[in-house]
CSV table of C-alpha atoms and ligand atoms in Angstrom, one decimal:
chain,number,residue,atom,x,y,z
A,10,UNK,CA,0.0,0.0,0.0
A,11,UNK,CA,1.0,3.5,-1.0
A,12,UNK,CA,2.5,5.5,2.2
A,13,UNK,CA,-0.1,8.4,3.4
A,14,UNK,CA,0.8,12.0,2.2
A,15,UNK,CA,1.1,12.7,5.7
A,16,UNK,CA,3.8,9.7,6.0
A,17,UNK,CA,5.6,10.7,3.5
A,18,UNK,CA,5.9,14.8,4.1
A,19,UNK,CA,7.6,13.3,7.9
A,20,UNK,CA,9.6,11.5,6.2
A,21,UNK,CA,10.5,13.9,3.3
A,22,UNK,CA,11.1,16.4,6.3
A,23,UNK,CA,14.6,14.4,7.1
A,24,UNK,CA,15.8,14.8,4.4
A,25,UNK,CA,14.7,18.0,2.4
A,26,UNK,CA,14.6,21.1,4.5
A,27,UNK,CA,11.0,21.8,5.4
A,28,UNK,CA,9.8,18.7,3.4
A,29,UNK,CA,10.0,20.2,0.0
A,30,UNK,CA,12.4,21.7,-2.7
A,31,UNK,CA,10.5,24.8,-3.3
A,32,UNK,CA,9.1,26.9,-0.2
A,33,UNK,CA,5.6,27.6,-1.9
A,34,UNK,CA,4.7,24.1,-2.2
A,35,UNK,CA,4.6,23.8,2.2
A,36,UNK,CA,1.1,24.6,3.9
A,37,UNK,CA,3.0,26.7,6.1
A,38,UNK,CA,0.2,29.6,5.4
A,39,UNK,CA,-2.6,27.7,4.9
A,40,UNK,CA,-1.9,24.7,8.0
A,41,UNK,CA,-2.0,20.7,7.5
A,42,UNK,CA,-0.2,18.6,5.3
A,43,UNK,CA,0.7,19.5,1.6
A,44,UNK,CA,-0.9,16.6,-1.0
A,45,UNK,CA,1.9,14.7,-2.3
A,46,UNK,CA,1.2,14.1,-5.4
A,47,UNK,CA,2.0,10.9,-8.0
A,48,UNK,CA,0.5,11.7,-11.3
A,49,UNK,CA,-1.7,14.2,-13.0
A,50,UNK,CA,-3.4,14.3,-16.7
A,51,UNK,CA,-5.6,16.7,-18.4
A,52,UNK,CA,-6.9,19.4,-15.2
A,53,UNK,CA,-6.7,16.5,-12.6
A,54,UNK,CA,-3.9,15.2,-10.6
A,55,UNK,CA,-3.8,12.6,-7.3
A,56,UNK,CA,-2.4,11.8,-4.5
A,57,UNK,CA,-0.6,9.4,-3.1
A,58,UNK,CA,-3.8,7.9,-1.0
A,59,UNK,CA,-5.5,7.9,-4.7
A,60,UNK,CA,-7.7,11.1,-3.9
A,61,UNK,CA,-8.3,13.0,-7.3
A,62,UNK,CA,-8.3,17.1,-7.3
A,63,UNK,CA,-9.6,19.6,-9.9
A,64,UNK,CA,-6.0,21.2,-10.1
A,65,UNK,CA,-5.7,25.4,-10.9
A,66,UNK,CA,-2.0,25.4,-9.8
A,67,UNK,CA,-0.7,23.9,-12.8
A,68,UNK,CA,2.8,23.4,-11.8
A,69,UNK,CA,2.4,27.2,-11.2
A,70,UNK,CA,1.7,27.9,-14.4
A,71,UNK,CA,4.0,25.9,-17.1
A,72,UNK,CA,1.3,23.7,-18.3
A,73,UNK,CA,-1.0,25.7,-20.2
A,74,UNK,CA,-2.2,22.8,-22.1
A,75,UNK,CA,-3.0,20.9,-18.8
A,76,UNK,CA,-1.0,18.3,-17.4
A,77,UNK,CA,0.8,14.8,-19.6
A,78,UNK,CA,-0.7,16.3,-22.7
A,79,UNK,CA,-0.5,13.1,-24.9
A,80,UNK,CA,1.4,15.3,-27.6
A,81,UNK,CA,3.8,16.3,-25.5
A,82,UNK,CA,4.6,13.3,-23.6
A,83,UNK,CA,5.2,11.3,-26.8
A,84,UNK,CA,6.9,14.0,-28.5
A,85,UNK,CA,9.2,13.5,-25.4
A,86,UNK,CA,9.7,10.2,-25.4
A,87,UNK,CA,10.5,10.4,-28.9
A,88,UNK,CA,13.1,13.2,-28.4
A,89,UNK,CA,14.6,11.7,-25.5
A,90,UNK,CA,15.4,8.1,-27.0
A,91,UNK,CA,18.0,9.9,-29.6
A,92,UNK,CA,19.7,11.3,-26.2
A,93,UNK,CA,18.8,13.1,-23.0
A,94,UNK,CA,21.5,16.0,-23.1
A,95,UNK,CA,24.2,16.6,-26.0
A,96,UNK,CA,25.6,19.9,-24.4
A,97,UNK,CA,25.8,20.7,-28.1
A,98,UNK,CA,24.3,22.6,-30.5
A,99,UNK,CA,21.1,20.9,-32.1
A,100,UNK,CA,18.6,21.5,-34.0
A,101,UNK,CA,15.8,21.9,-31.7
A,102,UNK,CA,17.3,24.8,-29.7
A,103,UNK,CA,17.4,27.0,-32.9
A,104,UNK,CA,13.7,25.7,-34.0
A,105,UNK,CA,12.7,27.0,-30.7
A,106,UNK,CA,14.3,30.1,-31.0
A,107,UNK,CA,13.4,30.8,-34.3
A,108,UNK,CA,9.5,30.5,-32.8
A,109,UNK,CA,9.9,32.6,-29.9
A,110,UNK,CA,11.8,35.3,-31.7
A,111,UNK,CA,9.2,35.5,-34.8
A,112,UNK,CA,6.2,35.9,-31.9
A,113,UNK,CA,7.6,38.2,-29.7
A,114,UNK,CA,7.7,41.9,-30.2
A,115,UNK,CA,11.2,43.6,-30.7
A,116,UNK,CA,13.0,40.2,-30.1
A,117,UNK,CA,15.8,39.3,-32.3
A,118,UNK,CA,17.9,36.8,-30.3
A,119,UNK,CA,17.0,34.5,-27.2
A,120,UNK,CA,19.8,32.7,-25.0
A,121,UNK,CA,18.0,29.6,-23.6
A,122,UNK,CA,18.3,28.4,-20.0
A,123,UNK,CA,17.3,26.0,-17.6
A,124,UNK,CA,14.5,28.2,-15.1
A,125,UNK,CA,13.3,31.6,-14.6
A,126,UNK,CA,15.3,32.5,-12.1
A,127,UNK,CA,18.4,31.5,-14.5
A,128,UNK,CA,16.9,34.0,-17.3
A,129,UNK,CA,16.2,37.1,-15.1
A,130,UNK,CA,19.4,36.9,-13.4
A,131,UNK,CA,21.2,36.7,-16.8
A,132,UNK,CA,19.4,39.7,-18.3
A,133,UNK,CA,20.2,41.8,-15.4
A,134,UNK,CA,24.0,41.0,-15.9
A,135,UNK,CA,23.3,41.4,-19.7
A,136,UNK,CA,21.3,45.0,-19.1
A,137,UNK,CA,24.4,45.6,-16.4
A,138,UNK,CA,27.2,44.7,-19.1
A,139,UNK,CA,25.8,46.5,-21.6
A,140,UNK,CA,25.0,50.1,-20.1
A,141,UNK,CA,28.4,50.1,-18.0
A,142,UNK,CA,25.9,50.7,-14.9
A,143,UNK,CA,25.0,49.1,-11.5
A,144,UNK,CA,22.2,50.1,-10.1
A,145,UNK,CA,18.7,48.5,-11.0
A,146,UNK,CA,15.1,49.1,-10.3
A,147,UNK,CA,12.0,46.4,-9.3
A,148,UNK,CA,9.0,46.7,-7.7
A,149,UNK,CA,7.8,45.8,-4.7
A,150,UNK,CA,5.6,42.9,-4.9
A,151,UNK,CA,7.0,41.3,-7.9
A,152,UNK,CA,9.2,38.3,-7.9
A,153,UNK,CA,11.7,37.5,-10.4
A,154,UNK,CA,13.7,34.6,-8.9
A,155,UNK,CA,15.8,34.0,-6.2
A,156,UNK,CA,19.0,35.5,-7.7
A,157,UNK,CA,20.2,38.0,-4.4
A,158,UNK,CA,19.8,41.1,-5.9
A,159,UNK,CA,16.2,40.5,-6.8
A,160,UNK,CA,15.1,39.2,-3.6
A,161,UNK,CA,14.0,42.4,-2.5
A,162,UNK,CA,10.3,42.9,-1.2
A,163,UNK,CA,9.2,40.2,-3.9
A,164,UNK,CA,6.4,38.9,-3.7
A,165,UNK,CA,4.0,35.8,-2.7
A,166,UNK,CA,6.3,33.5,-1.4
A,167,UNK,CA,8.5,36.2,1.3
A,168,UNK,CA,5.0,37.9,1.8
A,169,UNK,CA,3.7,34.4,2.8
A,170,UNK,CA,6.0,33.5,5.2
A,171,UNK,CA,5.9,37.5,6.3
A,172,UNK,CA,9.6,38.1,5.4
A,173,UNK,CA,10.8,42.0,3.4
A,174,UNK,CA,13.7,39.7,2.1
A,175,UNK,CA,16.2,37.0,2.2
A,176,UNK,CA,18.2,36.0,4.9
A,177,UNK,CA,21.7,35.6,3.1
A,178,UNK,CA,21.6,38.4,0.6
A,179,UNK,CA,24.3,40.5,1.6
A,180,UNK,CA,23.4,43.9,1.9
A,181,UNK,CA,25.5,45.5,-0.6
A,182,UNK,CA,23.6,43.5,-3.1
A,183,UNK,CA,20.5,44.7,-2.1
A,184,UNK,CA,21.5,48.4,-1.9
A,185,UNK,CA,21.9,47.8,-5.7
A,186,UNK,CA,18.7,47.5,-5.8
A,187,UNK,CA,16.4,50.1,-6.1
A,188,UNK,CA,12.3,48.9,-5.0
A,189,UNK,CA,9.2,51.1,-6.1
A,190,UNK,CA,5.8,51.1,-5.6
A,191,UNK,CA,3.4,49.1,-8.7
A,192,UNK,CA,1.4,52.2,-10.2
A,193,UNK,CA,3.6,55.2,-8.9
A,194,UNK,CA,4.4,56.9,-12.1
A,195,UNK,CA,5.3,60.1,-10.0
A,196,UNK,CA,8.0,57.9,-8.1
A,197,UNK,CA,8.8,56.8,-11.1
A,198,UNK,CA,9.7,59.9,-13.0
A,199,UNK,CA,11.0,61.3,-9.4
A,200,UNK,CA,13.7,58.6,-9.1
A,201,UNK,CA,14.6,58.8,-12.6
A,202,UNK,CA,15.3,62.7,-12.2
A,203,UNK,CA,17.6,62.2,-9.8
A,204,UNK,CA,19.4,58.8,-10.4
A,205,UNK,CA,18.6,58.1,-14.1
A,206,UNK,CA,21.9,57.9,-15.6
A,207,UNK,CA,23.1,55.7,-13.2
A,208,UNK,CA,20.1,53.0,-13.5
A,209,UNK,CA,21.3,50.0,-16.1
A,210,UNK,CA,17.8,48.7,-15.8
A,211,UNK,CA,13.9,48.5,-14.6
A,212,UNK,CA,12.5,45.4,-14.5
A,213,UNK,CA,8.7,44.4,-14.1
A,214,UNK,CA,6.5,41.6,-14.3
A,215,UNK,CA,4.0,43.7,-17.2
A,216,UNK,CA,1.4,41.8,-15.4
A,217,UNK,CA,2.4,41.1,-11.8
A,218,UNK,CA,1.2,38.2,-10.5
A,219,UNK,CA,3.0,36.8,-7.9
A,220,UNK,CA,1.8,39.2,-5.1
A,221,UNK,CA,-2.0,38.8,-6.0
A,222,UNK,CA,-2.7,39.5,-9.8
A,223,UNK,CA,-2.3,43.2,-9.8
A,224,UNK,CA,-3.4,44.1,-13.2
A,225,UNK,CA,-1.4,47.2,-14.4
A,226,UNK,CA,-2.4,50.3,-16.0
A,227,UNK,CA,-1.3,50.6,-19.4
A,228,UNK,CA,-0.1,54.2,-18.7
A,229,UNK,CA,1.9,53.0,-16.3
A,230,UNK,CA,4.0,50.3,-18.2
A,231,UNK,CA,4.3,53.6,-20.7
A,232,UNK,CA,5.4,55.5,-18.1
A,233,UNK,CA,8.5,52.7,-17.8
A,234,UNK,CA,9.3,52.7,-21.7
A,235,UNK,CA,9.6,56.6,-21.5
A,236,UNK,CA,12.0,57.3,-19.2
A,237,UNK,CA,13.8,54.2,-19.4
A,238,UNK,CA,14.0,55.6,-23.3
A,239,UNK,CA,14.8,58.8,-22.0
A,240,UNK,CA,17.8,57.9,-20.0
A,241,UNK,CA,19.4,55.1,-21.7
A,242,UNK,CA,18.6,52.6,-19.2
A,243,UNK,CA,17.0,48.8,-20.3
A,244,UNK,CA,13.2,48.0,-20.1
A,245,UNK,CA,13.2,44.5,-18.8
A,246,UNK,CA,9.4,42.7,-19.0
A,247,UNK,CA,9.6,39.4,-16.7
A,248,UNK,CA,7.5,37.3,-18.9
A,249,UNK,CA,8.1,34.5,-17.1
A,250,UNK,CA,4.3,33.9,-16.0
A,251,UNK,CA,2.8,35.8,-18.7
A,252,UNK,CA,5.0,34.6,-21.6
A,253,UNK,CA,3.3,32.4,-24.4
A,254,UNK,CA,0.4,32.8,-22.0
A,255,UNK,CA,-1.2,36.0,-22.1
A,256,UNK,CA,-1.4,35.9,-26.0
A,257,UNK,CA,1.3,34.8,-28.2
A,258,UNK,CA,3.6,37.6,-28.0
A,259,UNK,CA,3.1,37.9,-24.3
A,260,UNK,CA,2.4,41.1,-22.7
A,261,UNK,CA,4.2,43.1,-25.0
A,262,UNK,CA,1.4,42.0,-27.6
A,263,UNK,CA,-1.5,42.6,-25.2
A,264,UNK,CA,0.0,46.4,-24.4
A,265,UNK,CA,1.6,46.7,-27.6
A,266,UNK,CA,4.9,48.2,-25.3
A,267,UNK,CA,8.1,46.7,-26.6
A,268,UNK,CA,10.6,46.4,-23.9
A,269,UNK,CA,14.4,45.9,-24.5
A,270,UNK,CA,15.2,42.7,-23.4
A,271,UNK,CA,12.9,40.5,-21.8
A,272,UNK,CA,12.7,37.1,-19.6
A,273,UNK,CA,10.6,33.5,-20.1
A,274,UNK,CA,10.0,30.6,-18.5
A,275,UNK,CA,7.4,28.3,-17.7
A,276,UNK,CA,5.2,27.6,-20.7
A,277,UNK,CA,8.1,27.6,-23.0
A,278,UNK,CA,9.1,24.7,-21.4
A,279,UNK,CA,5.8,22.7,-21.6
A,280,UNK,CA,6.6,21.0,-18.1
A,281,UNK,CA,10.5,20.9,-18.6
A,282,UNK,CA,13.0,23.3,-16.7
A,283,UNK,CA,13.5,26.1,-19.4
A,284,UNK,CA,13.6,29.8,-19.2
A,285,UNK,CA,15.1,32.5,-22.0
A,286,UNK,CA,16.0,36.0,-21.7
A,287,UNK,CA,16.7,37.8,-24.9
A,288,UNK,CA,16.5,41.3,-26.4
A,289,UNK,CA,17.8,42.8,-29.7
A,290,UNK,CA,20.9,42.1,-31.6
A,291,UNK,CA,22.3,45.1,-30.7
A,292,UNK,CA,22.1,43.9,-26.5
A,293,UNK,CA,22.7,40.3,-26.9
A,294,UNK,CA,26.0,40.5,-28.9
A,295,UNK,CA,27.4,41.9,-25.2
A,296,UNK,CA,26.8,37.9,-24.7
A,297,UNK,CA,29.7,35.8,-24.0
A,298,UNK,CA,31.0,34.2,-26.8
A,299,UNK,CA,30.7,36.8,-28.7
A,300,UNK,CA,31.0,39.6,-26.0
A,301,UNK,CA,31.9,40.2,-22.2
A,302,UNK,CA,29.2,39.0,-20.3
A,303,UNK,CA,29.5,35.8,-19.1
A,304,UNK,CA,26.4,33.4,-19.5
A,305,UNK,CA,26.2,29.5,-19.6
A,306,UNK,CA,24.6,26.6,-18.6
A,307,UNK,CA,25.9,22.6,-18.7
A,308,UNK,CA,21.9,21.7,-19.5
A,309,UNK,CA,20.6,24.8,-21.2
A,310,UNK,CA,19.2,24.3,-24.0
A,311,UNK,CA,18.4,20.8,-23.4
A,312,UNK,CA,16.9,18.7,-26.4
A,313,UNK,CA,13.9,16.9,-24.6
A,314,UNK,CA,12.8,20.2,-22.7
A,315,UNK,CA,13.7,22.6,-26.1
A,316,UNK,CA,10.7,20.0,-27.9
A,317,UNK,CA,8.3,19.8,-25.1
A,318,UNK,CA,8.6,24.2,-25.4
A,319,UNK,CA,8.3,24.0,-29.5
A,320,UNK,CA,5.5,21.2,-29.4
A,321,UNK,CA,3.4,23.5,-26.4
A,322,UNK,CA,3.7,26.4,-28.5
A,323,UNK,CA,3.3,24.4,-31.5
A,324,UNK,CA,-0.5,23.3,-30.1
A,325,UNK,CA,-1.5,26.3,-29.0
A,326,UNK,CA,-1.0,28.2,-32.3
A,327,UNK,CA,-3.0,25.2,-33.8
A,328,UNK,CA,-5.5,25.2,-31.4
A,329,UNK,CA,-5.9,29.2,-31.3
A,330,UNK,CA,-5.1,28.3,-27.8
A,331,UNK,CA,-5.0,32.1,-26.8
A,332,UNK,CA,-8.8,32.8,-27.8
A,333,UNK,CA,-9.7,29.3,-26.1
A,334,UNK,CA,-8.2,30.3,-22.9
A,335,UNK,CA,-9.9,33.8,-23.1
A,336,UNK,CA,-13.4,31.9,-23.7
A,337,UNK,CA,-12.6,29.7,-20.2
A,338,UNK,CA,-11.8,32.9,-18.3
A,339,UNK,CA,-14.9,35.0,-19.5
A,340,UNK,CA,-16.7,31.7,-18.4
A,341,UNK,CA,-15.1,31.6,-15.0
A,342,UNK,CA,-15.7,35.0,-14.6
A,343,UNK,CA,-19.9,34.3,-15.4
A,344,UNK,CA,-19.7,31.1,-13.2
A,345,UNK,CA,-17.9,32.9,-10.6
A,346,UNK,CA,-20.4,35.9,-10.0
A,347,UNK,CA,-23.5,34.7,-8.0
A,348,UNK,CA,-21.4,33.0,-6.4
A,349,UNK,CA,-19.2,35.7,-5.1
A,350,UNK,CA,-22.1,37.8,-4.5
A,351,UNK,CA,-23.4,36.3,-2.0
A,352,UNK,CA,-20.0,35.4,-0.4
A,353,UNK,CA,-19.6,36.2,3.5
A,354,UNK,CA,-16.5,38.3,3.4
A,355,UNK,CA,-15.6,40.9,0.7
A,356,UNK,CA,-14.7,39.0,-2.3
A,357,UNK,CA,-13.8,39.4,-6.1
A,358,UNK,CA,-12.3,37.7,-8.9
A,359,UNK,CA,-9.6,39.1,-11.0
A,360,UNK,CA,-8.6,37.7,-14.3
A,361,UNK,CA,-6.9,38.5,-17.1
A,362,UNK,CA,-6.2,35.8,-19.9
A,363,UNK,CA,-6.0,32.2,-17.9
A,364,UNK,CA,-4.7,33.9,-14.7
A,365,UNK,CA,-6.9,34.6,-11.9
A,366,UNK,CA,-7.1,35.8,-8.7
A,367,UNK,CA,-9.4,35.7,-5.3
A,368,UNK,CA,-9.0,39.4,-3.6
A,369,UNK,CA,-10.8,39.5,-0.5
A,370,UNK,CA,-11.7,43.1,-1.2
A,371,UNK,CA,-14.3,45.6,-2.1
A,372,UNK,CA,-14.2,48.5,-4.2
A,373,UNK,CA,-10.9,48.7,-7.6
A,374,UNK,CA,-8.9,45.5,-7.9
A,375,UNK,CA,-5.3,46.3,-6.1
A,376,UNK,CA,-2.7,47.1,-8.8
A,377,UNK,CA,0.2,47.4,-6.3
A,378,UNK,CA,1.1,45.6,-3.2
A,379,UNK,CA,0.4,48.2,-0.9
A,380,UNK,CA,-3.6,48.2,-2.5
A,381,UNK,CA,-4.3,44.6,-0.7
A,382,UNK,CA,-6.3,44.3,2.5
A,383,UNK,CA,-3.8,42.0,4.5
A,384,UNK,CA,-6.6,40.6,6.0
A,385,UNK,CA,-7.3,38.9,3.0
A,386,UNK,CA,-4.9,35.6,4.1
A,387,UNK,CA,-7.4,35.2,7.3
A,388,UNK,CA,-10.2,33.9,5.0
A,389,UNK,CA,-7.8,32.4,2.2
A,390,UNK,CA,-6.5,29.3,4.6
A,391,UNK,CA,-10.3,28.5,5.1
A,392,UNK,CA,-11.9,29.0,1.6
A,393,UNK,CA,-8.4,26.8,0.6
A,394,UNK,CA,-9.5,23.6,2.6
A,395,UNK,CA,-13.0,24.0,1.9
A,396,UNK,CA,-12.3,23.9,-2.0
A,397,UNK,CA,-9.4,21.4,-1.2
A,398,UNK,CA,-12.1,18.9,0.9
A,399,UNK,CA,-14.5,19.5,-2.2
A,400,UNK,CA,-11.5,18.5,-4.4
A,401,UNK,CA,-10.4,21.6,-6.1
A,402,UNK,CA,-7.4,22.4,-5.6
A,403,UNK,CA,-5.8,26.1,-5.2
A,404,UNK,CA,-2.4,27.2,-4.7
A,405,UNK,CA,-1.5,27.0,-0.7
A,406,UNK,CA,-1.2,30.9,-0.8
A,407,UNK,CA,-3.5,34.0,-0.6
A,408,UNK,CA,-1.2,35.7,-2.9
A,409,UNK,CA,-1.0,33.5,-5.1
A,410,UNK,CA,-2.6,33.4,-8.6
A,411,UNK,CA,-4.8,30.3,-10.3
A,412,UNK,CA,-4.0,29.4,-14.3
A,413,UNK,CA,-6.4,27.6,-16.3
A,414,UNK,CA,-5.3,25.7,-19.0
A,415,UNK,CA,-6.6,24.3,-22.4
A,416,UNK,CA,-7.9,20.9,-20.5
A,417,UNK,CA,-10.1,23.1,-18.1
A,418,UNK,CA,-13.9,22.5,-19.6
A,419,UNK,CA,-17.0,24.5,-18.8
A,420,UNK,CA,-18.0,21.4,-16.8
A,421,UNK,CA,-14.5,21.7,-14.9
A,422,UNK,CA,-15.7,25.5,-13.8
A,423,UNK,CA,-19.3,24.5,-12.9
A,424,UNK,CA,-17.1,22.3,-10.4
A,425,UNK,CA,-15.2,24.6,-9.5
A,426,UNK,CA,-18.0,27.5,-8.9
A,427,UNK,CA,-20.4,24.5,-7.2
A,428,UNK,CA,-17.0,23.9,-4.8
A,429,UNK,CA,-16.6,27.5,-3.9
A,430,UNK,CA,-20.9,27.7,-3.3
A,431,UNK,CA,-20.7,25.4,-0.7
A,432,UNK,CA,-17.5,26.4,1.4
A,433,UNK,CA,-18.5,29.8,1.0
A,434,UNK,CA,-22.1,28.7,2.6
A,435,UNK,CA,-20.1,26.6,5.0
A,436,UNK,CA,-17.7,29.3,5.7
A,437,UNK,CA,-21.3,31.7,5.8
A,438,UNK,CA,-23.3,28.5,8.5
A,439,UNK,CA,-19.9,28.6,11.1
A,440,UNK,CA,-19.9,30.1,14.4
B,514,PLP,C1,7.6,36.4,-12.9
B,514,PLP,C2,8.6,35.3,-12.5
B,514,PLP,N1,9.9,35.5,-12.7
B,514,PLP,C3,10.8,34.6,-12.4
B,514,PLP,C4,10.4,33.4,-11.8
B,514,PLP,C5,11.4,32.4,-11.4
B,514,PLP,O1,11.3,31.3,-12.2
B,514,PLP,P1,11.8,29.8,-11.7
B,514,PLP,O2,10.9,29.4,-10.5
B,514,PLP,O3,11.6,29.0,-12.9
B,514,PLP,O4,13.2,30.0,-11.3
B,514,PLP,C6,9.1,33.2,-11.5
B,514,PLP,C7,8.6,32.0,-10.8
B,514,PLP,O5,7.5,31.9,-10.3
B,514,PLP,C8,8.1,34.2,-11.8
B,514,PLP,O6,6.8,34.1,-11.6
């Protein structure tokens, strides 16, 4: 018999600090025992003690098609009997470029790497080698990875566990790092006034969704492209989340706002560990071998993850997957709102493309950190069990976002929206 997921987090707790190899997958916000989990397919995955969840984590957010798409896993299956890992050129890696530079606004050459984290560190070096400056700006609220100097008020999984920043990131580091407000353009300007020649870079999730989905203003992602334009220093968009997912060119399409080099992950990599980070010719030649900046990677451009990226992408062109995954979110949205209506705490659901997002607040969804009611986490941990008990499953975080994928149906949502009825009414019936 298969050990409980219970049994198996004690014993994973020996051996892997906290139980898990990522902090965001521990219940430490929402209490009890994470699911371990030992197979998935389509919007469902189950547990070790064979219990089946209705699944909006997706991985966090790589498997836009849903999960062991049968394309994918025989395309990698195929790929992966001709080798694993060459740590050589192939063909592959350049048919995957080719794709991701032809969709993506602006983009002439992508470097290809093995996680997120990988590409925005990378790009900040690159923005860093090529202007000849130090100092960079993010904003609070966004995460971009763990590399030190970009683990600076950032997001969902140091808001979770309460902490402004890592342990371990020396300070000088940090003071590198300059951290805004989301939505303050007269911050913005301010700063740039008075420190903009020495700023190699601004980078920004376009749609930040790692502290709660705080959906930007357009005027302020301008804001960013004019004075960065104005004072030579690199737009950097962290498409990492909203890559390949938003629409095809990412949220440089959905804005139309070109920035100069930017950063994937996740969905390029159709479940394998990929990222990118890439920008025009005239930024990437600073790229070691050709130029100064030092870049590599022993797996990077890995064959069987380089055709799961090229075969997801690949589908959802074919599938107008973009439209599709609009369709399901205007859906959830419809499903959602009776239901929310009559919910006993403030509640709404914000959503843009597949990404959504539970505040639990009245009035303008937040568009910056400082907008959410931190009382909002009190009521997550409950409405999370209730949904889990129903078997729905949400990420174990109130500042966390949901992703629907292309194996979500209608039937899936009227699940989901039935789930959320009846914990919200339990939630409502409780002392
Ligand atoms: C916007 C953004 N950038 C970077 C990263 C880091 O990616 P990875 O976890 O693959 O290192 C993440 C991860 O969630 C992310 O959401």
């Amino acid at each position: 018999m298969n050990p409980t997921n219970e049994q198996t987090i004690q014993r994973a707790a020996k051996v892997l600090p906290g139980g898990v190899n990522s902090p965001v997958r521990a219940y430490g916000a929402v209490g009890g025992v994470p699911t371990v989990h030992r197979r998935a397919r389509g919007a469902y995955v189950e547990d070790l003690e064979g219990q089946r969840y209705l699944d909006f984590v997706g991985s966090w957010g790589p498997l836009i098609l849903g999960h062991a798409q049968e394309e994918i896993v025989e395309e990698v299956a195929r790929v992966a009997a001709n080798g694993l890992t060459f740590g050589a050129p192939s063909l592959l890696e350049v048919e995957l470029a080719e794709k991701i530079v032809s969709w993506y606004p602006g983009l002439e050459q992508v470097r290809c790497v093995s996680s997120g984290t990988e590409a925005t560190m990378s790009a900040i070096r690159l923005a860093r080698g090529a202007t000849g400056r130090d100092r960079i700006v993010k904003f609070s609220g966004c995460y971009h990875g763990h590399a030190d100097h970009l683990l600076v008020a950032a997001g969902s999984g140091l808001t979770t566990f309460g902490q402004p920043s890592s342990e371990g990131v020396p300070g000088a580091f940090a003071e590198l790092t300059t951290v805004l407000p989301l939505d303050d353009t007269d911050r913005i300007e301010k700063l740039f006034q008075e420190q903009g020649a020495e700023i190699a870079a601004v980078i920004v999730e376009p749609v930040p969704a790692n502290n709660g989905l705080l959906v930007p203003r357009r005027e302020f992602l301008e804001t960013l492209r004019r004075v960065c334009s104005d004072h030579g220093t690199l737009l950097i968009f962290d498409e990492v989340i909203t890559g390949f997912r938003l629409a095809r060119g990412g949220a440089a399409e959905h804005f139309d706002i070109v920035p100069d080099l930017v950063t994937f992950g996740k969905v390029i990599g159709g479940g394998m560990p990929v990222g990118a980070f890439g920008g025009g010719r005239e930024l990437t030649k600073h790229l070691a071998p050709e130029g100064g900046v030092y870049q590599a990677g022993t797996l990077s451009g890995n064959p069987v993850a380089m055709a799961a990226g090229k075969k997801t992408l690949e589908i959802m062109e074919r599938d107008q997957g973009w439209e599709l995954l609009e369709q399901r979110g205007r859906q959830l949205e419809e499903r959602m709102a009776p239901v929310i209506k009559e919910a006993p705490f403030p509640l709404q659901l914000v959503r843009l493309g597949s990404l959504f997002w539970f505040a639990a607040q009245q009035g303008d969804a937040p568009r910056s950190a400082l907008d959410i009611d931190a009382s909002a986490a009190d009521h997550y941990g409950k409405m999370f069990h209730g949904l889990k008990d129903r078997g729905v499953l949400l990420a174990p975080s109130a500042y966390e976002v949901g992703f629907l994928s292309l194996a979500h149906t209608e039937q899936d949502l009227d699940v989901f929206a039935g789930a959320l009825k009846d914990c919200l009414d339990e939630i409502r019936a409780a002392p």
